[in-house]
Short mmCIF file of C-alpha atoms in Angstrom, two decimals:
data_model
loop_
_atom_site.label_atom_id
_atom_site.label_comp_id
_atom_site.label_asym_id
_atom_site.label_seq_id
_atom_site.Cartn_x
_atom_site.Cartn_y
_atom_site.Cartn_z
CA MET R 1 16.57 8.66 -15.59
CA THR R 2 14.47 10.40 -13.00
CA VAL R 3 11.57 9.33 -10.86
CA SER R 4 8.26 10.78 -12.05
CA PRO R 5 6.67 13.04 -9.43
CA PRO R 6 4.07 11.07 -7.48
CA ALA R 7 0.42 11.98 -7.54
CA PRO R 8 -0.49 14.09 -4.49
CA ALA R 9 -0.99 11.70 -1.59
CA VAL R 10 -2.82 14.03 0.74
CA ALA R 11 -4.06 17.58 0.95
CA HIS R 12 -1.44 20.26 1.50
CA LEU R 13 -2.45 23.14 3.72
CA GLY R 14 0.47 25.32 2.62
CA GLY R 15 1.75 25.68 6.20
CA LEU R 16 5.17 24.81 7.55
CA ALA R 17 4.12 21.25 8.40
CA ALA R 18 2.98 20.54 4.84
CA GLN R 19 6.04 22.24 3.38
CA SER R 20 8.49 20.30 5.55
CA ARG R 21 6.73 17.02 4.74
CA ALA R 22 6.90 17.85 1.05
CA ALA R 23 10.61 18.60 1.39
CA VAL R 24 11.24 15.14 2.86
CA LEU R 25 9.25 13.54 0.05
CA ASP R 26 11.24 15.46 -2.56
CA ARG R 27 14.50 14.16 -1.07
CA THR R 28 12.99 10.69 -0.94
CA GLU R 29 12.36 10.76 -4.70
CA LYS R 30 15.99 11.74 -5.27
CA ARG R 31 17.16 8.93 -2.96
CA LEU R 32 15.11 6.38 -4.86
CA ASP R 33 16.32 7.74 -8.17
CA ALA R 34 19.98 7.58 -7.15
CA LEU R 35 19.67 4.03 -5.84
CA LEU R 36 17.89 2.75 -8.93
CA ASP R 37 20.34 4.43 -11.31
CA ALA R 38 23.36 3.09 -9.40
CA GLU R 39 21.93 -0.44 -9.36
CA HIS R 40 21.10 -0.32 -13.06
CA SER R 41 24.66 0.75 -13.90
CA ARG R 42 26.14 -1.90 -11.62
CA TRP R 43 24.27 -4.83 -13.13
CA ALA R 44 24.16 -3.63 -16.74
CA ALA R 45 27.96 -3.66 -16.63
CA VAL R 46 27.76 -7.42 -15.98
CA ASP R 47 25.18 -8.12 -18.69
CA ALA R 48 22.13 -6.27 -20.00
CA ARG R 49 19.94 -9.13 -18.83
CA ALA R 50 21.20 -8.74 -15.25
CA ALA R 51 19.57 -5.30 -14.99
CA VAL R 52 16.09 -6.58 -15.93
CA PRO R 53 14.76 -7.00 -12.36
CA VAL R 54 16.28 -3.65 -11.34
CA ASP R 55 14.50 -1.96 -14.22
CA ALA R 56 11.23 -3.74 -13.38
CA VAL R 57 11.34 -2.23 -9.89
CA GLY R 58 12.36 1.15 -11.29
CA GLU R 59 9.57 1.23 -13.85
CA LEU R 60 6.96 0.61 -11.18
CA ILE R 61 8.32 3.28 -8.86
CA ARG R 62 8.79 5.77 -11.69
CA ALA R 63 5.19 5.23 -12.78
CA GLY R 64 4.20 7.40 -9.82
CA GLY R 65 1.81 6.37 -7.08
CA LYS R 66 0.45 8.29 -4.12
CA ARG R 67 3.49 7.88 -1.80
CA LEU R 68 1.14 7.58 1.17
CA ARG R 69 3.50 5.51 3.30
CA PRO R 70 6.58 7.73 2.90
CA SER R 71 4.32 10.71 3.56
CA PHE R 72 3.09 9.33 6.88
CA CYS R 73 6.64 8.32 7.83
CA ALA R 74 7.80 11.89 7.22
CA ALA R 75 4.82 13.23 9.18
CA GLY R 76 5.55 10.99 12.17
CA PHE R 77 9.21 12.01 12.16
CA LEU R 78 8.57 15.74 11.88
CA ALA R 79 5.61 15.79 14.30
CA ALA R 80 7.86 14.05 16.85
CA GLY R 81 10.44 16.84 16.54
CA GLY R 82 12.82 15.32 14.00
CA GLU R 83 15.29 17.61 12.25
CA LEU R 84 14.44 18.24 8.61
CA SER R 85 18.08 17.73 7.58
CA ASP R 86 18.31 14.21 9.10
CA PRO R 87 19.06 11.78 6.21
CA ARG R 88 17.71 8.78 8.12
CA VAL R 89 14.08 9.75 7.59
CA VAL R 90 14.74 9.94 3.85
CA ASP R 91 16.22 6.43 3.89
CA ALA R 92 13.23 5.16 5.87
CA ALA R 93 10.72 6.82 3.55
CA ALA R 94 12.51 5.39 0.51
CA ALA R 95 12.59 1.96 2.17
CA ILE R 96 8.83 2.02 2.72
CA GLU R 97 8.26 2.83 -0.94
CA MET R 98 10.57 -0.04 -1.93
CA LEU R 99 8.67 -2.36 0.39
CA HIS R 100 5.46 -1.18 -1.25
CA ALA R 101 6.93 -2.00 -4.68
CA PHE R 102 7.78 -5.49 -3.41
CA ALA R 103 4.21 -5.96 -2.17
CA LEU R 104 2.58 -4.66 -5.36
CA ILE R 105 4.70 -6.76 -7.71
CA HIS R 106 3.97 -9.94 -5.76
CA ASP R 107 0.33 -8.99 -5.18
CA ASP R 108 -0.19 -8.58 -8.92
CA VAL R 109 1.07 -12.13 -9.44
CA ILE R 110 -1.19 -13.46 -6.70
CA ASP R 111 -4.21 -11.63 -8.14
CA ASP R 112 -3.28 -12.29 -11.79
CA SER R 113 -3.67 -8.57 -12.47
CA ASP R 114 -2.43 -7.22 -15.80
CA LEU R 115 -2.44 -3.48 -15.05
CA ARG R 116 -0.81 -1.36 -12.34
CA ARG R 117 -0.57 2.45 -12.31
CA GLY R 118 -1.90 2.48 -15.84
CA LYS R 119 0.84 0.21 -17.20
CA PRO R 120 1.29 -3.55 -17.68
CA THR R 121 2.25 -5.38 -14.49
CA VAL R 122 5.72 -6.90 -14.27
CA HIS R 123 4.62 -10.49 -14.81
CA ALA R 124 2.25 -9.57 -17.67
CA ARG R 125 4.87 -7.51 -19.49
CA HIS R 126 7.56 -10.19 -19.30
CA ALA R 127 5.18 -12.98 -20.23
CA ASP R 128 4.28 -10.97 -23.34
CA GLU R 129 7.96 -10.48 -24.15
CA HIS R 130 8.56 -14.22 -23.82
CA ARG R 131 5.74 -14.94 -26.28
CA ALA R 132 6.84 -12.25 -28.71
CA ARG R 133 10.40 -13.56 -28.83
CA GLY R 134 9.38 -17.19 -29.10
CA TRP R 135 11.55 -18.27 -26.18
CA GLN R 136 11.60 -21.74 -24.68
CA GLY R 137 9.32 -22.78 -21.83
CA GLU R 138 5.99 -21.43 -20.62
CA ALA R 139 5.49 -17.68 -21.00
CA ARG R 140 3.27 -17.36 -17.94
CA ARG R 141 5.79 -19.03 -15.64
CA TYR R 142 8.61 -16.93 -17.08
CA GLY R 143 6.72 -13.69 -16.47
CA GLU R 144 5.80 -14.70 -12.93
CA GLY R 145 9.37 -15.76 -12.27
CA ILE R 146 10.71 -12.35 -13.29
CA ALA R 147 8.08 -10.68 -11.08
CA VAL R 148 8.89 -12.80 -8.04
CA LEU R 149 12.59 -12.01 -8.39
CA ALA R 150 11.97 -8.31 -9.01
CA GLY R 151 9.79 -8.17 -5.88
CA ASP R 152 12.51 -9.94 -3.90
CA LEU R 153 15.03 -7.39 -5.14
CA ALA R 154 12.81 -4.51 -3.99
CA PHE R 155 12.59 -6.16 -0.56
CA SER R 156 16.40 -6.39 -0.51
CA TYR R 157 16.74 -2.70 -1.37
CA ALA R 158 14.31 -1.83 1.41
CA GLY R 159 16.50 -3.75 3.86
CA GLN R 160 19.61 -1.95 2.67
CA LEU R 161 17.94 1.42 3.17
CA THR R 162 17.01 0.61 6.78
CA GLN R 163 20.32 -0.84 7.93
CA ASP R 164 21.53 2.40 9.54
CA LEU R 165 18.31 3.22 11.37
CA PRO R 166 18.26 3.29 15.20
CA ALA R 167 17.56 -0.01 16.94
CA GLU R 168 14.03 1.01 17.98
CA ALA R 169 13.21 2.01 14.41
CA ARG R 170 14.50 -1.32 13.07
CA LEU R 171 12.15 -3.12 15.46
CA VAL R 172 9.23 -1.14 14.07
CA TRP R 173 10.42 -1.93 10.55
CA GLY R 174 10.45 -5.64 11.32
CA GLN R 175 6.88 -5.50 12.62
CA LEU R 176 5.73 -3.52 9.58
CA ALA R 177 7.18 -6.00 7.10
CA SER R 178 5.98 -9.16 8.87
CA GLU R 179 2.45 -7.81 9.41
CA LEU R 180 2.19 -7.01 5.72
CA ILE R 181 3.23 -10.52 4.67
CA ILE R 182 1.09 -12.39 7.20
CA GLY R 183 -1.88 -10.18 6.38
CA GLN R 184 -1.45 -11.00 2.70
CA HIS R 185 -1.28 -14.72 3.50
CA LEU R 186 -4.52 -14.54 5.49
CA ASP R 187 -6.16 -12.59 2.68
CA VAL R 188 -5.32 -15.37 0.19
CA THR R 189 -6.38 -18.15 2.56
CA VAL R 190 -9.71 -16.62 3.56
CA ALA R 191 -10.49 -15.99 -0.12
CA ALA R 192 -9.86 -19.65 -0.90
CA GLU R 193 -12.15 -20.73 1.93
CA SER R 194 -14.87 -18.16 1.05
CA LEU R 195 -15.18 -17.49 4.76
CA PRO R 196 -17.36 -14.46 5.66
CA ASP R 197 -15.81 -13.45 8.98
CA PRO R 198 -15.97 -9.67 9.63
CA LYS R 199 -13.69 -9.90 12.66
CA LEU R 200 -10.97 -11.65 10.70
CA ALA R 201 -11.58 -9.44 7.65
CA ARG R 202 -11.08 -6.37 9.86
CA TYR R 203 -7.83 -7.81 11.23
CA ILE R 204 -6.57 -8.57 7.71
CA ALA R 205 -7.42 -5.04 6.61
CA LYS R 206 -5.48 -3.64 9.58
CA ALA R 207 -2.46 -5.91 9.14
CA LYS R 208 -1.93 -5.78 5.38
CA SER R 209 -3.13 -2.26 4.79
CA GLY R 210 -3.99 -0.08 7.79
CA ARG R 211 -0.95 -0.63 9.97
CA TYR R 212 1.33 -0.85 6.97
CA THR R 213 0.02 2.34 5.40
CA ILE R 214 -0.62 4.64 8.37
CA HIS R 215 0.24 3.38 11.85
CA ARG R 216 3.65 1.79 11.37
CA PRO R 217 5.02 4.52 9.06
CA LEU R 218 4.05 7.14 11.66
CA GLU R 219 5.63 5.03 14.41
CA LEU R 220 8.74 4.45 12.32
CA GLY R 221 9.21 8.17 11.75
CA ALA R 222 8.76 8.96 15.45
CA ALA R 223 11.24 6.20 16.40
CA ILE R 224 13.86 7.75 14.13
CA ALA R 225 13.22 11.13 15.76
CA GLY R 226 13.74 9.48 19.15
CA ASP R 227 10.49 10.68 20.71
CA SER R 228 7.88 8.05 21.60
CA SER R 229 5.60 10.37 23.59
CA ALA R 230 3.01 10.36 20.80
CA ALA R 231 3.18 6.59 20.23
CA ALA R 232 -0.24 5.86 21.76
CA ALA R 233 -1.88 8.69 19.84
CA PHE R 234 -0.22 7.61 16.58
CA GLU R 235 -1.44 4.04 17.13
CA ALA R 236 -5.04 5.11 17.79
CA TYR R 237 -5.02 7.59 14.92
CA GLY R 238 -3.30 5.13 12.57
CA THR R 239 -5.68 2.31 13.43
CA ALA R 240 -8.72 4.46 12.68
CA VAL R 241 -7.37 6.03 9.49
CA GLY R 242 -5.94 2.69 8.35
CA GLU R 243 -9.33 0.99 8.58
CA ALA R 244 -10.95 3.91 6.77
CA PHE R 245 -8.27 3.63 4.08
CA GLN R 246 -8.99 -0.07 3.52
CA LEU R 247 -12.76 0.37 3.53
CA ARG R 248 -12.39 3.09 0.90
CA ASP R 249 -10.18 0.68 -1.08
CA ASP R 250 -12.96 -1.93 -0.94
CA LEU R 251 -15.49 0.58 -2.24
CA ILE R 252 -13.17 1.76 -5.00
CA ASP R 253 -12.56 -1.81 -6.15
CA THR R 254 -16.29 -2.47 -6.24
CA TYR R 255 -17.57 0.81 -7.67
CA GLY R 256 -14.50 2.68 -8.94
CA ASP R 257 -13.44 3.80 -12.41
CA ALA R 258 -10.54 1.72 -13.79
CA ASP R 259 -9.18 4.69 -15.76
CA ALA R 260 -9.02 6.83 -12.63
CA VAL R 261 -7.65 4.03 -10.46
CA GLY R 262 -4.96 2.99 -12.95
CA LYS R 263 -5.65 -0.71 -12.50
CA PRO R 264 -8.57 -3.06 -13.09
CA VAL R 265 -11.51 -2.74 -10.70
CA GLY R 266 -13.55 -5.72 -9.61
CA LEU R 267 -10.46 -7.82 -8.90
CA ASP R 268 -11.57 -8.47 -5.34
CA ALA R 269 -14.64 -10.24 -6.70
CA GLU R 270 -12.63 -12.09 -9.35
CA GLN R 271 -10.22 -13.34 -6.69
CA HIS R 272 -12.99 -14.16 -4.17
CA LYS R 273 -11.54 -11.64 -1.69
CA MET R 274 -13.46 -11.69 1.59
CA THR R 275 -13.12 -7.98 2.23
CA LEU R 276 -14.80 -6.41 5.22
CA LEU R 277 -17.41 -5.00 2.84
CA VAL R 278 -18.27 -8.46 1.47
CA SER R 279 -18.06 -10.21 4.84
CA LEU R 280 -20.55 -7.83 6.44
CA ALA R 281 -22.93 -8.20 3.51
CA ALA R 282 -22.69 -12.01 3.36
CA LEU R 283 -23.77 -12.34 6.97
CA ARG R 284 -26.76 -10.00 6.68
CA ASP R 285 -28.01 -10.80 3.17
CA ALA R 286 -28.76 -14.34 2.00
CA ARG R 287 -28.41 -13.28 -1.64
CA VAL R 288 -24.82 -12.10 -1.04
CA GLY R 289 -24.14 -15.30 0.91
CA GLU R 290 -25.20 -17.33 -2.14
CA LEU R 291 -23.10 -15.19 -4.50
CA VAL R 292 -19.89 -15.65 -2.50
CA GLN R 293 -20.35 -19.40 -2.28
CA ALA R 294 -20.48 -19.73 -6.07
CA ALA R 295 -17.47 -21.15 -7.91
CA GLU R 296 -17.30 -17.93 -9.96
CA TRP R 297 -18.41 -14.66 -8.45
CA ASP R 298 -20.69 -12.39 -10.44
CA GLY R 299 -19.06 -9.02 -9.78
CA ALA R 300 -21.91 -6.94 -11.20
CA ALA R 301 -24.56 -8.83 -9.22
CA LEU R 302 -22.47 -8.56 -6.07
CA ALA R 303 -22.00 -4.80 -6.47
CA GLU R 304 -25.75 -4.37 -7.02
CA ALA R 305 -26.56 -6.45 -3.94
CA LEU R 306 -24.11 -4.51 -1.79
CA ASN R 307 -25.67 -1.26 -2.95
CA SER R 308 -29.27 -2.35 -2.42
CA ASN R 309 -28.95 -3.99 0.99
CA GLY R 310 -27.52 -0.96 2.73
CA VAL R 311 -24.02 -2.31 3.33
CA ARG R 312 -22.43 0.28 1.05
CA ALA R 313 -24.11 3.08 3.01
CA GLU R 314 -23.12 1.37 6.26
CA VAL R 315 -19.48 1.30 5.18
CA GLU R 316 -19.60 4.98 4.21
CA HIS R 317 -21.00 5.75 7.66
CA ARG R 318 -18.26 3.67 9.27
CA ILE R 319 -15.64 5.67 7.36
CA ASP R 320 -17.19 8.89 8.71
CA GLU R 321 -16.97 7.50 12.25
CA LEU R 322 -13.35 6.48 11.80
CA VAL R 323 -12.33 9.90 10.50
CA ASP R 324 -14.08 11.52 13.47
CA GLN R 325 -12.21 9.15 15.81
CA ALA R 326 -8.90 10.10 14.22
CA HIS R 327 -9.63 13.82 14.57
CA GLN R 328 -10.58 13.37 18.23
CA VAL R 329 -7.38 11.44 18.96
CA LEU R 330 -5.38 14.29 17.47
CA SER R 331 -7.10 16.86 19.65
CA THR R 332 -5.27 15.53 22.74
CA ALA R 333 -2.10 14.22 21.05
CA PRO R 334 1.22 15.59 22.41
CA ILE R 335 2.18 17.27 19.13
CA SER R 336 2.02 20.84 17.87
CA GLU R 337 -1.24 22.41 16.76
CA GLU R 338 0.08 22.69 13.23
CA TRP R 339 0.79 18.96 13.06
CA LYS R 340 -2.63 18.22 14.52
CA ARG R 341 -4.16 20.17 11.63
CA GLU R 342 -1.90 18.58 9.05
CA LEU R 343 -2.59 15.01 10.21
CA ALA R 344 -6.32 15.77 10.38
CA ALA R 345 -6.22 16.93 6.75
CA MET R 346 -4.24 13.84 5.75
CA ALA R 347 -6.83 11.57 7.42
CA THR R 348 -9.69 13.24 5.57
CA SER R 349 -7.90 13.10 2.23
CA VAL R 350 -6.99 9.42 2.58
CA ALA R 351 -10.47 8.34 3.69
CA TYR R 352 -12.38 10.17 0.96
CA ARG R 353 -10.07 9.67 -2.03
CA ASP R 354 -11.47 8.38 -5.33
CA HIS R 355 -8.49 6.26 -6.45
#
């Protein structure tokens, strides 16, 4: 089996920077494919059932995705002077995609989502199989159990892929993984409390999404290349683009098209997620404040309120500001002009995507 080519993560300029980044991503797909095939063969030889969590991880990865995190890892490595032939950046990029699979599988359980990348989520699919086969026990718990274990397996694979990275890169990896998990915990807790706190919402967005998607992958790539001279620039750029990425995610979940996104929209409202978008609105609009204190959120009413009170326009303006910040950071970054242009294009593409 082969990994399906991912949807384009960012704009390609056609220059050497874009071409070299694409070459790393192509090798990353092959690395993921080889690992998944080897693991399937290993466990299927024990018993067909033993390969189920391997295949659950493989099905998610093979369903595509934007490969944003591996792309930024490759960009950080190459912009810092890394050699295109170095296999360590491929391992790191594959590890980030495995970590992303871990996060998505578990996140779908937490959010009780039944669709991911246009296909049934791991827990939904296996709960349905349990029901169809008339097995013993509760179908929901069985499906969630398979998903938890599949996510754990993806996390294990990510660890295996990073074991030969330089010490500095492993430190970055540890920060990336822990920030993701703690950010997710805070996201769940704040949703349960229905606490409109823009400062905390901004931190959660940075920890579970911004740093994990942009900043840390760039830093990880540069650490593998052994050049930290652009670390400050990568942090400032990654922080700005990461926040823009999460704000766009909030808008897509509120106003997006489920068919284009490949998963249900409106889940943030269903799960009482105190996104930065909602937190800002709740503090400035009494109507939104009342909606988020209700036992069940009215997603349609919330979207209408956000649109009418100016918060949606405010968030769009904030995204514009963040992209401008990122471009300005790049103008003085100690990297080549070609990589400045490539990272500028990546920032724009990420911030203004529609899915």
